[in-house]
Short mmCIF file of C-alpha atoms in Angstrom, two decimals:
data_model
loop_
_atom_site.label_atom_id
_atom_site.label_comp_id
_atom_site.label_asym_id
_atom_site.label_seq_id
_atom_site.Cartn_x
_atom_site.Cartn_y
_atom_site.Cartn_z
CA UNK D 1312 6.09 17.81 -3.49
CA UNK D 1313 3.02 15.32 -2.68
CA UNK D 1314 4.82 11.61 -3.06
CA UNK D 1315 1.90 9.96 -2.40
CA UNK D 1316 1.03 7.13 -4.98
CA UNK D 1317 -1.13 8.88 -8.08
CA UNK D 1318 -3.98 6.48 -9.48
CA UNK D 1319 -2.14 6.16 -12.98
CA UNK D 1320 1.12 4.52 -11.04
CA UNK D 1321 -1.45 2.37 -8.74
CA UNK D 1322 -3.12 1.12 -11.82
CA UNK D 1323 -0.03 0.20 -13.29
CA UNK D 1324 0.97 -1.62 -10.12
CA UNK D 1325 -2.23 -3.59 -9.60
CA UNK D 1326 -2.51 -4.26 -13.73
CA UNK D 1327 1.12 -6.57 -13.29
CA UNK D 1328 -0.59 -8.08 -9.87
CA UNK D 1329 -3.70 -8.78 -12.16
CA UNK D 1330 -1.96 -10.29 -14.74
CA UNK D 1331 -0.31 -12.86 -11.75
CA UNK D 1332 -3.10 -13.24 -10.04
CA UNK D 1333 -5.57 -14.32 -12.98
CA UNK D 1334 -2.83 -17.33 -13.94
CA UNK D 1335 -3.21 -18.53 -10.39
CA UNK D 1336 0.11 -18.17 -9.59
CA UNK D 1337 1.08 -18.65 -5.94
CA UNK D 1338 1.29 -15.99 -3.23
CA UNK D 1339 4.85 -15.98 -2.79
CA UNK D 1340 5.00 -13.81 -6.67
CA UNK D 1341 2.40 -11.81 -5.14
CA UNK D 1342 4.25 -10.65 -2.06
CA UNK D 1343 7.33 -10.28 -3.91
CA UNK D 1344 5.83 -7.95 -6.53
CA UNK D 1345 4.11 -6.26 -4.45
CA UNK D 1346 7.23 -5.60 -2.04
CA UNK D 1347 9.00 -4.17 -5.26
CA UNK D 1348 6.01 -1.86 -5.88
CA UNK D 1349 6.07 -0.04 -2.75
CA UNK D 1350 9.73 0.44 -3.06
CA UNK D 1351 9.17 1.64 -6.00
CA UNK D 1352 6.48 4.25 -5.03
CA UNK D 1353 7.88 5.30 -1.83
CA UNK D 1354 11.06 7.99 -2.05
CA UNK D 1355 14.04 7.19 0.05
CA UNK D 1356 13.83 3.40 0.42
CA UNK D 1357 16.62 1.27 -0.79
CA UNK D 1358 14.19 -1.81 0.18
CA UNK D 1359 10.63 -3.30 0.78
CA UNK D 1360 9.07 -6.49 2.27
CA UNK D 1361 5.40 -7.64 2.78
CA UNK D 1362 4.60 -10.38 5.32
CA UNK D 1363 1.58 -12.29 5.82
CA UNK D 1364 1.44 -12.80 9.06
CA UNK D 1365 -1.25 -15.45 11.21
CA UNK D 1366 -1.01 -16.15 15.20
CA UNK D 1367 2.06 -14.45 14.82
CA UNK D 1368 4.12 -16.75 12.46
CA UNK D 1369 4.75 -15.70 8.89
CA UNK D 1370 2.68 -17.76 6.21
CA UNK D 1371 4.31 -15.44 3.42
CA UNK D 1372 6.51 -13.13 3.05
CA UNK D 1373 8.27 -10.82 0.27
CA UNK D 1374 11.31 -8.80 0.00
CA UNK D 1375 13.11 -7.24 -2.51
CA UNK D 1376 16.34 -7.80 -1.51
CA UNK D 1377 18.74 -9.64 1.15
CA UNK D 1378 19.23 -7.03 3.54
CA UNK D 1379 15.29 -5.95 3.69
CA UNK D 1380 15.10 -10.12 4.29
CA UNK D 1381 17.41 -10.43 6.80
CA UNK D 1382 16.25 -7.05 8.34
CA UNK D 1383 12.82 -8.75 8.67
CA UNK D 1384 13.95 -11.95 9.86
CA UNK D 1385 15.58 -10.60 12.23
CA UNK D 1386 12.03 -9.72 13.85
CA UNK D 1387 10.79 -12.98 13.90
CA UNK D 1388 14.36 -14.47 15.93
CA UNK D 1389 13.84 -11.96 18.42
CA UNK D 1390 10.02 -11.27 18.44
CA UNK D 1391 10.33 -7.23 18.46
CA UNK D 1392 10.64 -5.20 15.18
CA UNK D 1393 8.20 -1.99 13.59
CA UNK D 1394 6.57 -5.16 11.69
CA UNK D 1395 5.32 -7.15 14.02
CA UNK D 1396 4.22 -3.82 15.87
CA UNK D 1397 2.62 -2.67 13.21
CA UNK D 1398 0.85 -6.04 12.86
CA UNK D 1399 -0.61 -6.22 16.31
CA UNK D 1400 -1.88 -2.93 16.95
CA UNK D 1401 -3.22 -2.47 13.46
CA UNK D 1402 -1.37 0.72 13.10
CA UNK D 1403 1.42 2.39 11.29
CA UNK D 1404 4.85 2.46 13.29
CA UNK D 1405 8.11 4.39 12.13
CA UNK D 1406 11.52 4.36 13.54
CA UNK D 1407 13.58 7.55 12.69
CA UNK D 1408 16.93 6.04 13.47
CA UNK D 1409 18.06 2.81 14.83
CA UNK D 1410 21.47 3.67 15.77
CA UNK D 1411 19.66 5.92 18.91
CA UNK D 1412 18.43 2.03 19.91
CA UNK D 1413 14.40 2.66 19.83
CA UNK D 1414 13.40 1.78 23.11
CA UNK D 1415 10.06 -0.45 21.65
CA UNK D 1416 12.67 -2.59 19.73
CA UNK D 1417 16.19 -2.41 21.81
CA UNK D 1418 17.63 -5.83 20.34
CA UNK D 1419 16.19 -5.16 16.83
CA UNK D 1420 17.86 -1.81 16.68
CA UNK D 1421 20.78 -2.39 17.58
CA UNK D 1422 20.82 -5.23 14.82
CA UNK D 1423 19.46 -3.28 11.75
CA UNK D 1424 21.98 -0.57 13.01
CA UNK D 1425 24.96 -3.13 12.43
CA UNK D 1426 23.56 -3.87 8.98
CA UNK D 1427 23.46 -0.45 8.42
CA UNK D 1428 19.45 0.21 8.46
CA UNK D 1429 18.78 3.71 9.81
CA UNK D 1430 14.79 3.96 9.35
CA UNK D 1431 11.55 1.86 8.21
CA UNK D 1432 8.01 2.53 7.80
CA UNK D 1433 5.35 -0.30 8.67
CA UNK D 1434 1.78 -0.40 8.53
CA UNK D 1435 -0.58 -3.06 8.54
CA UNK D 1436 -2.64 -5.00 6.33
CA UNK D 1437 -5.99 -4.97 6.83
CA UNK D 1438 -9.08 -6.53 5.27
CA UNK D 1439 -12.28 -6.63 6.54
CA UNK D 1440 -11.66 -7.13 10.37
CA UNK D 1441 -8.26 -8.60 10.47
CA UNK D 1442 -4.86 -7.51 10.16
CA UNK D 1443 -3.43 -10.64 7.85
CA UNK D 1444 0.27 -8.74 7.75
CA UNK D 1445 2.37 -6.28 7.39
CA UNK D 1446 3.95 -3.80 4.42
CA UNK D 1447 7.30 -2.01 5.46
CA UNK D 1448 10.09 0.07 3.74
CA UNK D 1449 13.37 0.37 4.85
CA UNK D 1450 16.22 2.84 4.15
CA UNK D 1451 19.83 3.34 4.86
CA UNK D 1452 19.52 7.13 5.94
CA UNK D 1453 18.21 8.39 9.10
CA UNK D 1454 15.16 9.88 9.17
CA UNK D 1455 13.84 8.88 5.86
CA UNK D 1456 10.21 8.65 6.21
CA UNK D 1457 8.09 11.28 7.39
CA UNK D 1458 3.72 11.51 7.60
CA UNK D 1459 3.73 11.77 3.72
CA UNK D 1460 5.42 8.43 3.61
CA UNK D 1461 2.92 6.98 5.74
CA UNK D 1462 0.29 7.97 4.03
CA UNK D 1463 1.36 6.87 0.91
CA UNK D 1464 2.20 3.29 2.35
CA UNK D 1465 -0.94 3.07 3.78
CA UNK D 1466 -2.90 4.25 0.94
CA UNK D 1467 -1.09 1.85 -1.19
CA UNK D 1468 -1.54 -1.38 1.40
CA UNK D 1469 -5.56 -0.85 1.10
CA UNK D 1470 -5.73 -2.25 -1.97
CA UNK D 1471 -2.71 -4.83 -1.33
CA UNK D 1472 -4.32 -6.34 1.34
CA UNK D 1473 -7.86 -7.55 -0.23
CA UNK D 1474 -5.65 -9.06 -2.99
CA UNK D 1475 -3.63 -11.09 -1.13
CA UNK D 1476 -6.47 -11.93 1.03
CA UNK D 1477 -8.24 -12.92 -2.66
CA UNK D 1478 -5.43 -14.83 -3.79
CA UNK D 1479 -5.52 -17.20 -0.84
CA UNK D 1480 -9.57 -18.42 -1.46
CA UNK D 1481 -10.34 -21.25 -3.86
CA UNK D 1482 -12.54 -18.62 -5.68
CA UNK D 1483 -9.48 -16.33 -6.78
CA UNK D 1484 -9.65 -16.32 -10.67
CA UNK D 1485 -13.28 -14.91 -10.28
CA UNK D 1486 -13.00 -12.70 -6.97
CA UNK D 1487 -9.85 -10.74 -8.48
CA UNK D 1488 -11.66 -10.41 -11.76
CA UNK D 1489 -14.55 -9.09 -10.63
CA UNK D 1490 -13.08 -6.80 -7.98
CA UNK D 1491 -10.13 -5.61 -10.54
CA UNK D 1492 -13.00 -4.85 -13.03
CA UNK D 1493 -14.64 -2.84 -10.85
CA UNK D 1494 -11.94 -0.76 -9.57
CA UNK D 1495 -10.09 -0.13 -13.22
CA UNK D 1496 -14.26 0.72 -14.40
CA UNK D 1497 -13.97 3.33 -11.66
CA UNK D 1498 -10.41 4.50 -11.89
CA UNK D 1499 -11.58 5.40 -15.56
CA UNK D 1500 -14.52 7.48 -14.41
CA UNK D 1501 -12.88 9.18 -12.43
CA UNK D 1502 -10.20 10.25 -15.36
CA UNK D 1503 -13.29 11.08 -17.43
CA UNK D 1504 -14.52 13.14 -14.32
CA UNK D 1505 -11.07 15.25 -14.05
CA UNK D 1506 -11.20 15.64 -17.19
CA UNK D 1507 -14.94 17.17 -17.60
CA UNK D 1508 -13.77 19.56 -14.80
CA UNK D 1509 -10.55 20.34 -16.44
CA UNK D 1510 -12.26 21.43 -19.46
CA UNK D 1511 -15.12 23.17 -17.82
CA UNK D 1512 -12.65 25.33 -14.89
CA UNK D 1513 -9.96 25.50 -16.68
CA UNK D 1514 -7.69 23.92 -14.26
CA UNK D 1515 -4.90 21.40 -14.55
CA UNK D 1516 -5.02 17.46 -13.76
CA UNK D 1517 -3.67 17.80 -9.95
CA UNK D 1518 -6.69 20.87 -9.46
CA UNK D 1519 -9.10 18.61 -10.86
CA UNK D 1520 -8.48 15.76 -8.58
CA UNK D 1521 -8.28 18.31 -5.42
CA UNK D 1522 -11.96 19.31 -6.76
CA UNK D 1523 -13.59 16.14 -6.77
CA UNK D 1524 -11.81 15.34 -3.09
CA UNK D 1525 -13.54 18.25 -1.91
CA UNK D 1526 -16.81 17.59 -3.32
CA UNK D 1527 -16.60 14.06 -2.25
CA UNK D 1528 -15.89 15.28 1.36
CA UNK D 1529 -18.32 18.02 1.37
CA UNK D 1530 -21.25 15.29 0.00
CA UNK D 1531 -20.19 12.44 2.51
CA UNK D 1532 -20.01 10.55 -0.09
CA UNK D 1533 -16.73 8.27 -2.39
CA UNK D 1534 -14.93 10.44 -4.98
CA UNK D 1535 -15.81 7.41 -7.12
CA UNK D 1536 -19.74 8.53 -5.94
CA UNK D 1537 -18.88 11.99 -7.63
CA UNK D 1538 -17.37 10.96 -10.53
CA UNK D 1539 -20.09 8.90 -11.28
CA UNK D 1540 -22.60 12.12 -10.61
CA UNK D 1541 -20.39 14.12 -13.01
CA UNK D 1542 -19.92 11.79 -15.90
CA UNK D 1543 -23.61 10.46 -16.33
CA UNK D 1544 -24.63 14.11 -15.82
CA UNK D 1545 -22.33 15.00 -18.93
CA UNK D 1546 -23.64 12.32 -20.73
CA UNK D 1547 -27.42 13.42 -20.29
CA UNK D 1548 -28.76 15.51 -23.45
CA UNK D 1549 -29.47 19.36 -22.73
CA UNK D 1550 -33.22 20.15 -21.87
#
């Protein structure tokens, strides 16, 4: 089964951060929230953190729990970890099992192995040109995270990253408002768009969204770009 986050559970995800981020509450709710989301969406993880991370010292960070806090401090004491990796070289990193010592991280494996951490998943944050953090899960069983998972946490830190990066300019209230309004205008096009296809190829809600990915590919163009296409085209009177 595809676990990857579906646009209904990242609309409810980003319509709590919304609702924070329009009050002007500080960062720190941000990260937090946003580390329970993604352990939320990912299967298998017991735990989530999200770190905000400049010249290589945390300015933020989130966790959901002690031992995903401790697990990521733990980084930082010993400078080594899938976070910081993940930070650095602006890719995802994954550790199957930490109890076989991952040569990249020796001293961090070993450690998340005595606190009975098996695997994580990190990737980075990225807006713009800069990686401003990291987003990880962890879980207690080896081998917990696969390509799926990465995908999905990567899919899911897109969006993550340019709010956080938002929510640290004076102009927040207006930034997130306009950029939330844009993305929740499009995330209901393209429901209206699977559903125009739905009704017109008789196929189901996960069909429909596989259509307008391929058309999307196949036109070089945003599935938001085809949704668009097919909803003002349904709106236009016959000639």
């Amino acid at each position: 089964m595809d676990s990857e986050p579906t646009l209904n559970e990242l609309a409810v995800v980003f319509g709590r951060v919304r609702g924070l981020l329009l009050t002007e509450e500080t960062v720190q709710h941000a990260v937090d929230l946003l580390a329970e989301a993604a352990r939320d969406l990912i299967p298998g993880a017991i735990g989530a953190g999200v770190s905000l991370i400049h010249h290589g010292q945390r300015t933020s960070t989130g966790a959901t729990d002690a031992l995903v806090r401790r697990a990521d401090e733990l980084q930082y004491e010993l400078s080594e970890g899938p976070c910081l990796s993940a930070w650095s070289t602006s890719t995802p990193v994954r550790t199957d099992d930490t109890t076989a010592l991952d040569q990249r991280w020796p001293r961090w494996a070993a450690a998340a192995a005595g606190m009975s951490v098996r695997s994580c998943q990190s990737v980075p944050l990225i807006q713009g040109d800069t990686t401003i953090g990291a987003m990880k899960v962890y879980a207690t069983e080896a081998f917990a995270f696969d390509g799926t998972t990465e995908r999905a946490l990567t899919r899911f830190a897109v969006p993550a990253a340019a709010l956080l990066s938002h929510v640290q300019t004076t102009d927040t209230p207006q930034q997130i408002r306009s950029d939330l309004s844009a993305a929740l205008q499009t995330r209901d096009r393209i429901a209206m768009a699977k559903g125009i296809l739905m009704a017109r190829l008789g196929i189901d809600d996960r069909a429909a969204f596989a259509e307008l990915v391929t058309r999307a590919r196949d036109g070089r163009c945003s599935v938001g770009d085809v949704a668009l296409e097919l909803t003002e085209g349904a709106g236009r009177p016959a000639t």
